[in-house]
Short mmCIF file of C-alpha atoms in Angstrom, two decimals:
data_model
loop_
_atom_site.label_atom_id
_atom_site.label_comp_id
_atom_site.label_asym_id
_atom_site.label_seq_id
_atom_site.Cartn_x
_atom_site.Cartn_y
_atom_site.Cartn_z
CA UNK A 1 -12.44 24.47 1.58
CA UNK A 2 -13.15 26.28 4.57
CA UNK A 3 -13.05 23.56 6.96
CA UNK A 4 -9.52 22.50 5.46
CA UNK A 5 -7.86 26.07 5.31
CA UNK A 6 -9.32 25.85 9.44
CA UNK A 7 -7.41 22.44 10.25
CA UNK A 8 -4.34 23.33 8.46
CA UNK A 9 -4.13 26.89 10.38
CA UNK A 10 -4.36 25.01 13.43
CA UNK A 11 -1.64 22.59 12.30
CA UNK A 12 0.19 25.61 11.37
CA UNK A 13 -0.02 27.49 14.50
CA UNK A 14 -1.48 25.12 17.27
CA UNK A 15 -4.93 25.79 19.07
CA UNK A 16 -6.40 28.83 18.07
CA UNK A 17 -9.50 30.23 19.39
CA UNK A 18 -12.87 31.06 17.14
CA UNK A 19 -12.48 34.90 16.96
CA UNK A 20 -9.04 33.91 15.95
CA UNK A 21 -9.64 30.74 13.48
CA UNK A 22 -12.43 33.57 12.06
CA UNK A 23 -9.64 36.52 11.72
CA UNK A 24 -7.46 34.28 9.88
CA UNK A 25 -9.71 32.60 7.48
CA UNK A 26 -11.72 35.51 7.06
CA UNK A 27 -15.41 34.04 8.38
CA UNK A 28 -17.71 35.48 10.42
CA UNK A 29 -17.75 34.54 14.34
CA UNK A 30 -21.22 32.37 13.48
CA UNK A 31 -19.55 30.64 10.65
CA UNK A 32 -16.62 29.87 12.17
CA UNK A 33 -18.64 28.52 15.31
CA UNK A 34 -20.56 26.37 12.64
CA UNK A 35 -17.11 24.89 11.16
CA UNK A 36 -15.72 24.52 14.21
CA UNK A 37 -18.72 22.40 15.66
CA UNK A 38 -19.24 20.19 12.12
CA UNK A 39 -15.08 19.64 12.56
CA UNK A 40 -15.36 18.67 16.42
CA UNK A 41 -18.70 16.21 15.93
CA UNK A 42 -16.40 14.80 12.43
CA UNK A 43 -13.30 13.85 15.45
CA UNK A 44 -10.99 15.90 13.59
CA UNK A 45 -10.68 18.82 16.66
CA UNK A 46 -10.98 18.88 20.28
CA UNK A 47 -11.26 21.78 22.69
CA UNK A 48 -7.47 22.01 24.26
CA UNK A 49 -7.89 24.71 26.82
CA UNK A 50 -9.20 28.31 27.39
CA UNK A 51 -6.82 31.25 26.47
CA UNK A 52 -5.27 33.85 29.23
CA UNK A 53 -3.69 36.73 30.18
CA UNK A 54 -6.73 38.67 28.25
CA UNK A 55 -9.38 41.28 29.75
CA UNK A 56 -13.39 39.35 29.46
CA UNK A 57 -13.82 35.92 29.58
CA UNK A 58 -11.24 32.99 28.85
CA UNK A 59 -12.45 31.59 24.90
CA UNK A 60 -12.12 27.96 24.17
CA UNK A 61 -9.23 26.92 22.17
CA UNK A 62 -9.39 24.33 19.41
CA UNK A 63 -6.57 21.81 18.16
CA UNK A 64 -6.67 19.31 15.80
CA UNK A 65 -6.93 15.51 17.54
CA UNK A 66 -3.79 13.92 16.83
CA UNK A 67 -5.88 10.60 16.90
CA UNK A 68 -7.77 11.40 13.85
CA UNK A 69 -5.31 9.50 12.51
CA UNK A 70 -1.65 7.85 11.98
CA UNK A 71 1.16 7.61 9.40
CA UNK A 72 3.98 5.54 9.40
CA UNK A 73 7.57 5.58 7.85
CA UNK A 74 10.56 3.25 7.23
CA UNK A 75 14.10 4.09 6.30
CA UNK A 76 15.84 1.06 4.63
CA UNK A 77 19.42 0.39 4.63
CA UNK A 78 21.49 -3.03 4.46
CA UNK A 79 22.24 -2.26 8.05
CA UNK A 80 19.22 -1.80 9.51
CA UNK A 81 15.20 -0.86 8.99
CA UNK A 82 14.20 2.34 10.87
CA UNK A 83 10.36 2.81 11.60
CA UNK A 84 8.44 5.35 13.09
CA UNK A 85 4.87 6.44 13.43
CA UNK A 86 3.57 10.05 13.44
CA UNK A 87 0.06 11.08 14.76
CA UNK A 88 -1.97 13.21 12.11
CA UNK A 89 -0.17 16.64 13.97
CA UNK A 90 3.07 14.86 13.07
CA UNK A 91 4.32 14.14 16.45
CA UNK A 92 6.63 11.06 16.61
CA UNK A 93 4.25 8.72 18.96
CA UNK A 94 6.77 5.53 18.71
CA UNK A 95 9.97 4.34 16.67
CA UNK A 96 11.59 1.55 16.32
CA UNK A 97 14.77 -0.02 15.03
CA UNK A 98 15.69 -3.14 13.14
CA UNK A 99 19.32 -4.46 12.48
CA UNK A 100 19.60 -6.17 9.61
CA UNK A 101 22.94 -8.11 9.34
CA UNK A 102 23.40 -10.05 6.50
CA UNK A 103 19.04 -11.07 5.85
CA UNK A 104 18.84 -13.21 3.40
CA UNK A 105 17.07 -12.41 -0.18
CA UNK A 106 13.19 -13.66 1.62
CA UNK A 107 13.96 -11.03 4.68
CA UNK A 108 12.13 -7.97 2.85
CA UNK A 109 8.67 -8.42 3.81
CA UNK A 110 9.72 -9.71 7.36
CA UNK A 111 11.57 -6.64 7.61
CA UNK A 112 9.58 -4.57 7.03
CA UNK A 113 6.59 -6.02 9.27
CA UNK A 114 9.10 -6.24 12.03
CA UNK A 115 9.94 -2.52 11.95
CA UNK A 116 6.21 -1.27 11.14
CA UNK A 117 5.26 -3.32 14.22
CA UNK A 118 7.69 -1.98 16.57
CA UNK A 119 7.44 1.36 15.90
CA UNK A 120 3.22 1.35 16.09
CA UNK A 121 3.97 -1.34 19.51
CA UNK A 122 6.03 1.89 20.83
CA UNK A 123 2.94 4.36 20.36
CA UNK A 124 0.31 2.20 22.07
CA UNK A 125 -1.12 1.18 18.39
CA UNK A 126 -1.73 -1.41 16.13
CA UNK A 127 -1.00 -2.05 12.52
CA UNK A 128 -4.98 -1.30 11.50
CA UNK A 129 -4.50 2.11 13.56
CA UNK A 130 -1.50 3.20 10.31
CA UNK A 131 -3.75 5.24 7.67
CA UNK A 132 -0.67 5.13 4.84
CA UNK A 133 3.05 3.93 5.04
CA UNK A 134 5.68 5.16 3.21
CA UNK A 135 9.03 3.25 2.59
CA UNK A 136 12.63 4.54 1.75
CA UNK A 137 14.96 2.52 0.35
CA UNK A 138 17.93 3.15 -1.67
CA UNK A 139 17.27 3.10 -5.43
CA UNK A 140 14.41 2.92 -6.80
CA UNK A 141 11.02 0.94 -7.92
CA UNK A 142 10.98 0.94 -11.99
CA UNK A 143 7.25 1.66 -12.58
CA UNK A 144 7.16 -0.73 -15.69
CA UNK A 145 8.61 -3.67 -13.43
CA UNK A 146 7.95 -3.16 -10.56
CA UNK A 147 11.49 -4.23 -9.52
CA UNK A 148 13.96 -2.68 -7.22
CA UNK A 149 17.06 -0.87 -9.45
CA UNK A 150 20.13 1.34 -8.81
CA UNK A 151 20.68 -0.52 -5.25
CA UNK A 152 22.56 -3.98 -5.88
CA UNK A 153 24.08 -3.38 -2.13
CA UNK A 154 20.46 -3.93 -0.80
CA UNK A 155 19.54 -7.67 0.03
CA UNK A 156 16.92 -9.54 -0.25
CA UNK A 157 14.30 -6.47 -2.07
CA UNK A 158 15.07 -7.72 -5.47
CA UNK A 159 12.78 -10.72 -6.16
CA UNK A 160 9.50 -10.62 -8.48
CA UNK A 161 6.33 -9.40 -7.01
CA UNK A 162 8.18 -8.25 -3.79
CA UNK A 163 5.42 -5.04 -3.81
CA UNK A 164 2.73 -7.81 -3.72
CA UNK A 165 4.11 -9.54 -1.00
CA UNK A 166 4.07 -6.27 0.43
CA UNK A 167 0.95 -5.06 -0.09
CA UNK A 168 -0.49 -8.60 0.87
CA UNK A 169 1.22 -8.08 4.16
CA UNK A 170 -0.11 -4.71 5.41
CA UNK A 171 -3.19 -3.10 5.80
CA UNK A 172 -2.66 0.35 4.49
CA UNK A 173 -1.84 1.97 1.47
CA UNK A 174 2.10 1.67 0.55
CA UNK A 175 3.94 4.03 -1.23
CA UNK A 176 8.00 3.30 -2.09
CA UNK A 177 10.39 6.63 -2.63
CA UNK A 178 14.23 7.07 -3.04
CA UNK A 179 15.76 7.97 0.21
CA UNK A 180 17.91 11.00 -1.36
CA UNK A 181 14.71 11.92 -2.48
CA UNK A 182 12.79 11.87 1.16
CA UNK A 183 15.79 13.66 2.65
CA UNK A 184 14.63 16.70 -0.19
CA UNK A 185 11.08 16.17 1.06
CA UNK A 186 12.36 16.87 4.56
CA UNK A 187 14.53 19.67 3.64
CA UNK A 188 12.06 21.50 1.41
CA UNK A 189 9.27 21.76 4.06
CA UNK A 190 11.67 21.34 7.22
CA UNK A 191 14.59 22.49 6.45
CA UNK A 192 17.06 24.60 4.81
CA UNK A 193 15.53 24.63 1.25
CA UNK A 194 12.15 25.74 2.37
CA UNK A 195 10.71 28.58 0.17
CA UNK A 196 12.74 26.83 -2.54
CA UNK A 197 11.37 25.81 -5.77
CA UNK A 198 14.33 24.83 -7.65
CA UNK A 199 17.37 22.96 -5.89
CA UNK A 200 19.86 20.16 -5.60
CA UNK A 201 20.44 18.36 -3.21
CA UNK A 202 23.53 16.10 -2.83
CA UNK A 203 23.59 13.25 -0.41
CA UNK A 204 26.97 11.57 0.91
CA UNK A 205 26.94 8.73 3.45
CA UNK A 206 27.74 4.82 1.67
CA UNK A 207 26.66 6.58 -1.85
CA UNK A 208 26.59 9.35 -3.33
CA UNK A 209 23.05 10.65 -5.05
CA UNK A 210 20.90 13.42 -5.62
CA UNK A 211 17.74 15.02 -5.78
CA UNK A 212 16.09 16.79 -7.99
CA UNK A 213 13.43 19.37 -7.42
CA UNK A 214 12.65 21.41 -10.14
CA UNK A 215 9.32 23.78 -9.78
CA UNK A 216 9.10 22.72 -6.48
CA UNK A 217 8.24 19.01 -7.69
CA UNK A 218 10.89 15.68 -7.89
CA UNK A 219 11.65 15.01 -10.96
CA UNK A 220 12.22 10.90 -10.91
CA UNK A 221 13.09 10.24 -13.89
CA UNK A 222 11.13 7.74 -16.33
CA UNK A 223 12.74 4.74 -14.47
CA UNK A 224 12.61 6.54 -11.25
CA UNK A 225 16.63 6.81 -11.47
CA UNK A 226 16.81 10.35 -11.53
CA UNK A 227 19.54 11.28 -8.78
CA UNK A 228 22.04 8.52 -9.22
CA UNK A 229 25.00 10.72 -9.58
CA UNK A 230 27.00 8.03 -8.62
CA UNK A 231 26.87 6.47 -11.70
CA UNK A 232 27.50 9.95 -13.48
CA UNK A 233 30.66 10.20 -15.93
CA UNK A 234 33.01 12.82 -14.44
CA UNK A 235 36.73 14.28 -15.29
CA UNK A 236 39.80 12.60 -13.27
CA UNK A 237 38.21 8.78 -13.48
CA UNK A 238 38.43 6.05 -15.79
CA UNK A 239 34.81 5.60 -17.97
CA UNK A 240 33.03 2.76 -15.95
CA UNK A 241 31.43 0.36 -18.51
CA UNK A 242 28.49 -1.56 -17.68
CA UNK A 243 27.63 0.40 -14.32
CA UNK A 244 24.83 -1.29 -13.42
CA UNK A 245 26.57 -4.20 -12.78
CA UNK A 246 29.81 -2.45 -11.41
CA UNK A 247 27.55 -0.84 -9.09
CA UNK A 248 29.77 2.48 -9.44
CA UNK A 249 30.57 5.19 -11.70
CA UNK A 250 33.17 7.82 -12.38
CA UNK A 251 31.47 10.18 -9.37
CA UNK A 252 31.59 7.44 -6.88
CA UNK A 253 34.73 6.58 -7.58
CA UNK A 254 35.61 10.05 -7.20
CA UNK A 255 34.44 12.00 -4.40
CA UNK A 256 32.45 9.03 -2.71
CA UNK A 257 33.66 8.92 0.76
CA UNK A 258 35.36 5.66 -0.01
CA UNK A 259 38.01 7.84 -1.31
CA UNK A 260 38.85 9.43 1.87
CA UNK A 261 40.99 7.14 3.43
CA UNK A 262 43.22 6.83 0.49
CA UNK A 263 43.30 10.55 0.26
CA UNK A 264 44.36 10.26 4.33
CA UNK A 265 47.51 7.80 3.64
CA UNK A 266 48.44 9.41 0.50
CA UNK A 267 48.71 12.89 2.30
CA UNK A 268 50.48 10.65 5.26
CA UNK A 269 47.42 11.22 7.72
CA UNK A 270 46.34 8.42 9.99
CA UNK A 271 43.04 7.05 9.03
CA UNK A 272 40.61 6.16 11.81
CA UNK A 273 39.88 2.54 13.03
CA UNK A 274 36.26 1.33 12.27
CA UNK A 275 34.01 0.31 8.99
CA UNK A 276 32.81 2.12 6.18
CA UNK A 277 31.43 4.86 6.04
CA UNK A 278 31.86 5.69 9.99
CA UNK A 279 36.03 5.74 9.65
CA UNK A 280 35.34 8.54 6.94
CA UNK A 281 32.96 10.41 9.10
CA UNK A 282 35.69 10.78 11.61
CA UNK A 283 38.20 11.73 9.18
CA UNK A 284 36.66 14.93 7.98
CA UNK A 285 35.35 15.69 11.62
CA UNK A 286 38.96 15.69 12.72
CA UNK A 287 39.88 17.33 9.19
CA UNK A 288 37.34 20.22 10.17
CA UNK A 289 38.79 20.83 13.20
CA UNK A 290 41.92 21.16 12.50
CA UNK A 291 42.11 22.41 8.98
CA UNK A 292 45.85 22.75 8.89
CA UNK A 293 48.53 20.79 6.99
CA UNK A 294 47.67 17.76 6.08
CA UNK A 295 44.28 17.81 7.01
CA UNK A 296 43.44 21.28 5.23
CA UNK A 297 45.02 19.34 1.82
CA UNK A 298 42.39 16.39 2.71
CA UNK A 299 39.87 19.17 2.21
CA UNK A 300 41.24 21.08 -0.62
CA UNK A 301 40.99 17.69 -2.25
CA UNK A 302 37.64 16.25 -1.60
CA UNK A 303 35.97 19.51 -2.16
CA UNK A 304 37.54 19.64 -5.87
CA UNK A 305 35.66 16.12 -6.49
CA UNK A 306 32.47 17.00 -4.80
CA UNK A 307 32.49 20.27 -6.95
CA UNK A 308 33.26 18.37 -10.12
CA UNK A 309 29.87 16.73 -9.95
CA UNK A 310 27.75 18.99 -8.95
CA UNK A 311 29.32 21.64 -11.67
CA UNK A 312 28.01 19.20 -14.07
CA UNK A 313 24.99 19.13 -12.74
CA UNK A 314 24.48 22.70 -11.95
CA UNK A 315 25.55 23.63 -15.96
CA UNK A 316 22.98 21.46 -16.71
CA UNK A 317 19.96 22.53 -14.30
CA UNK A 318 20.87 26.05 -13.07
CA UNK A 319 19.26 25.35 -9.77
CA UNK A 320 19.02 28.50 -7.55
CA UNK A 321 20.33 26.56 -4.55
CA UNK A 322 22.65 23.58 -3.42
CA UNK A 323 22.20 21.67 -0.07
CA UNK A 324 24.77 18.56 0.85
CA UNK A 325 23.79 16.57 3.28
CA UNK A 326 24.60 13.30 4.87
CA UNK A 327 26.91 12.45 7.33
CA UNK A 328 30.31 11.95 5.11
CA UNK A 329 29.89 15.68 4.01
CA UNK A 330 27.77 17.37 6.92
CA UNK A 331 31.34 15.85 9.08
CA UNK A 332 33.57 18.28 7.15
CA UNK A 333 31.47 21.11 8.68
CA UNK A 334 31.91 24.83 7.55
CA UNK A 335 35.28 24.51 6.30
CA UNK A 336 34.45 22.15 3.66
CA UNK A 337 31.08 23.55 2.52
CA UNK A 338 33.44 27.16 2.03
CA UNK A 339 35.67 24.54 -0.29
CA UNK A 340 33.29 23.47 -1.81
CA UNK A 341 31.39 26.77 -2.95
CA UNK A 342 34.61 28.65 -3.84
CA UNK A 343 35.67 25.57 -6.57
CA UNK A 344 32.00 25.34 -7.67
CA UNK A 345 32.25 29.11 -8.21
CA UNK A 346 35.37 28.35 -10.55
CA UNK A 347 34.32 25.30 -12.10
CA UNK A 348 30.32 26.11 -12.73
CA UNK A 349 29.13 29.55 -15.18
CA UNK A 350 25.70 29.73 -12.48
CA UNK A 351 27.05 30.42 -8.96
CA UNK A 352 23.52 28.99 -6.51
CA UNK A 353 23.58 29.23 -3.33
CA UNK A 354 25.27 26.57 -1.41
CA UNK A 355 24.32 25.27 2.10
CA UNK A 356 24.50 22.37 3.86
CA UNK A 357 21.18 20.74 5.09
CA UNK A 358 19.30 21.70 8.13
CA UNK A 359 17.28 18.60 9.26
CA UNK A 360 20.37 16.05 10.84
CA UNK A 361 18.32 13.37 12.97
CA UNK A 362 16.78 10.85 11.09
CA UNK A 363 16.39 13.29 7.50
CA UNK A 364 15.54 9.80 5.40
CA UNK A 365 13.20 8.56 7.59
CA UNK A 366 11.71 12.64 8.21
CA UNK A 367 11.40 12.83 4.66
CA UNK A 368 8.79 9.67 4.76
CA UNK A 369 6.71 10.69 7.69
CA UNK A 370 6.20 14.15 5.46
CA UNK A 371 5.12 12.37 2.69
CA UNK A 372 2.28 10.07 4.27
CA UNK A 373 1.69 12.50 6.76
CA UNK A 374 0.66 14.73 3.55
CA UNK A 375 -1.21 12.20 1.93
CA UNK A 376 -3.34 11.36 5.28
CA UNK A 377 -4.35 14.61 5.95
CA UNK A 378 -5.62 14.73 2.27
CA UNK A 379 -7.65 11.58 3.05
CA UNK A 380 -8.55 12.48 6.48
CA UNK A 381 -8.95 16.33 6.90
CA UNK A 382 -11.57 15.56 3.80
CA UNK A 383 -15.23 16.68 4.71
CA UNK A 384 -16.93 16.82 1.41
CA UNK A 385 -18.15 13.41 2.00
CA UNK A 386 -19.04 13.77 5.52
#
């Protein structure tokens, strides 16, 4: 216990000397020098310097060695695989990126491979050097099936014993998690829910979904489809049967981002050149800079459907705080998180808190590196055995 409370200090805080590990975990200086020497001859910290600036002589500081060990994580998207590996301190030591245009249904595993070995190429490693992986895809894994659901728009991960393949194919442990739910990973211990136990969290970029963390856990769902708003029922859309195969809902079809160009021409506003969901993106950028005329109505309107859904949600889980992210509704800025707060206020009994999320570059693929970074240092920062 001691020696773990001593690494995660210094993860915490960065080298530390002895009289100072000992101050903060409460050990004597003869103690501490023991744990300090067991966790130096164990490779898991390495003498970084000497402090200065102080009257007496300059005291060793102690780090933990980022080559104790390495995590890895992938963001999946039909466009493209995103990889990067982390060093047990969680510095970003290499990344990689993979288009993916149009891979056919056998392209998973190859994918996947590709990316992994990029990114560890990048940082000098090899694929043996990765303690644990963890892999975001849209969706999610059903448990019982072991088959990719909620995420018909991703090619070539739906076949049988695809995790097999998989786990046949790398060399570490593998772990599979909803993206929406990495980017709440991310923003719970990087961002702007931290200290949060119980929150929403609404992602907008080619879907709409959400996560879930209630007593500072996920909740998944028994399928692992907790989160797919998308699909959700909502006031001012048709009922969508059979949404599994429609690959919609009512909340999709509402306040997806799809909807903002035909929101644009309705309220005779030009709509940017350029695919889905990158002509949207622009939209409410240019909507959030201007807000006037037209472009405030554009606003007005999107916020109302974005506050539809999560009013539903929010009667239903009373969550103390709301964070949107992604880029379709980080784009509209301040102006349309104010929107969206003030119709939520109207259209919800429990007024939370509502933000918009803190960590922008890469929050999917953050997300990931958090969770095998977590499950590494359980594995590796582990002296019982030693």
């Amino acid at each position: 216990m001691n020696d773990r409370a001593a690494l995660d200090l210094l993860l915490e805080h960065g080298p530390l000397s002895r009289a100072r590990i000992g101050k903060l975990t409460g050990l004597s200086k003869p103690t501490a020098s023991q744990l300090l020497a067991r966790l130096e001859a164990a490779g898991l910290v390495v003498v970084t310097g000497t402090s200065e600036g102080r009257p007496g002589p300059n005291a060793q500081l102690y780090g933990v060695n980022p080559r104790a060990a390495y995590a890895a994580g992938l963001d999946v998207n039909p466009r493209r695989v995103r990889a990067a590996v982390a060093d047990v301190t969680g510095t970003v030591v290499g990344e990689f990126e993979l288009p993916t245009p149009r891979r056919g249904r056998s392209g998973a595993v190859r994918q996947v491979t590709e990316a992994l070995d990029g990114a560890v190429g990048a940082a000098g490693l090899a694929r043996r050097d990765v303690h644990r992986l963890v892999i975001g895809t849209p969706g999610a894994f059903d448990p019982s099936t072991g088959r990719l659901r909620y995420a018909s728009h991703l090619p070539g991960w739906h076949g049988p014993g695809l995790l097999e393949e998989l786990a046949a194919a790398l060399p570490m442990p593998v772990e599979y998690e909803n993206d929406v739910n990495l980017v709440a990973v991310a923003e719970q211990r990087l961002g702007a829910a931290a200290g949060y136990g119980d929150f929403v969290l609404l992602w907008s970029e080619e879907g709409l979904g959400a996560a879930l963390v209630l007593g500072g856990r996920l909740h998944r769902g028994f399928t692992g489809g907790a989160g797919e708003v998308g699909f959700m029922p909502v006031p001012g859309t048709p009922l969508v049967r059979n949404v599994a195969k429609a690959g919609s809902g009512g909340f999709q079809e509402l306040a997806g981002a799809q909807v903002l160009p035909r929101l644009a021409r309705e309220l005779g506003l030009g709509v940017p050149s350029g695919g889905y969901p990158e002509s949207a993106v622009r939209l409410l950028r240019a909507a959030a800079s201007e807000d006037s005329g037209g472009y405030a109505r554009l606003l007005d309107a999107y916020a109302t459907g974005l506050a539809t859904g999560l009013a539903a949600l929010v009667a239903v889980l009373d969550p103390e705080l709301v964070v949107l992210c992604g880029d379709a509704v980080v784009a509209g800025g301040e102006p349309l998180r104010e929107r969206v707060a003030a119709e939520l206020a109207e259209l919800a009994a429990a007024r939370p808190r509502l933000v918009t999320g803190a960590v922008r570059e890469h929050p999917v693929l953050r997300g990931a590196l958090e969770v095998a970074l977590a499950a590494t240092r359980d594995d590796v920062f582990d002296t019982s055995a030693r």
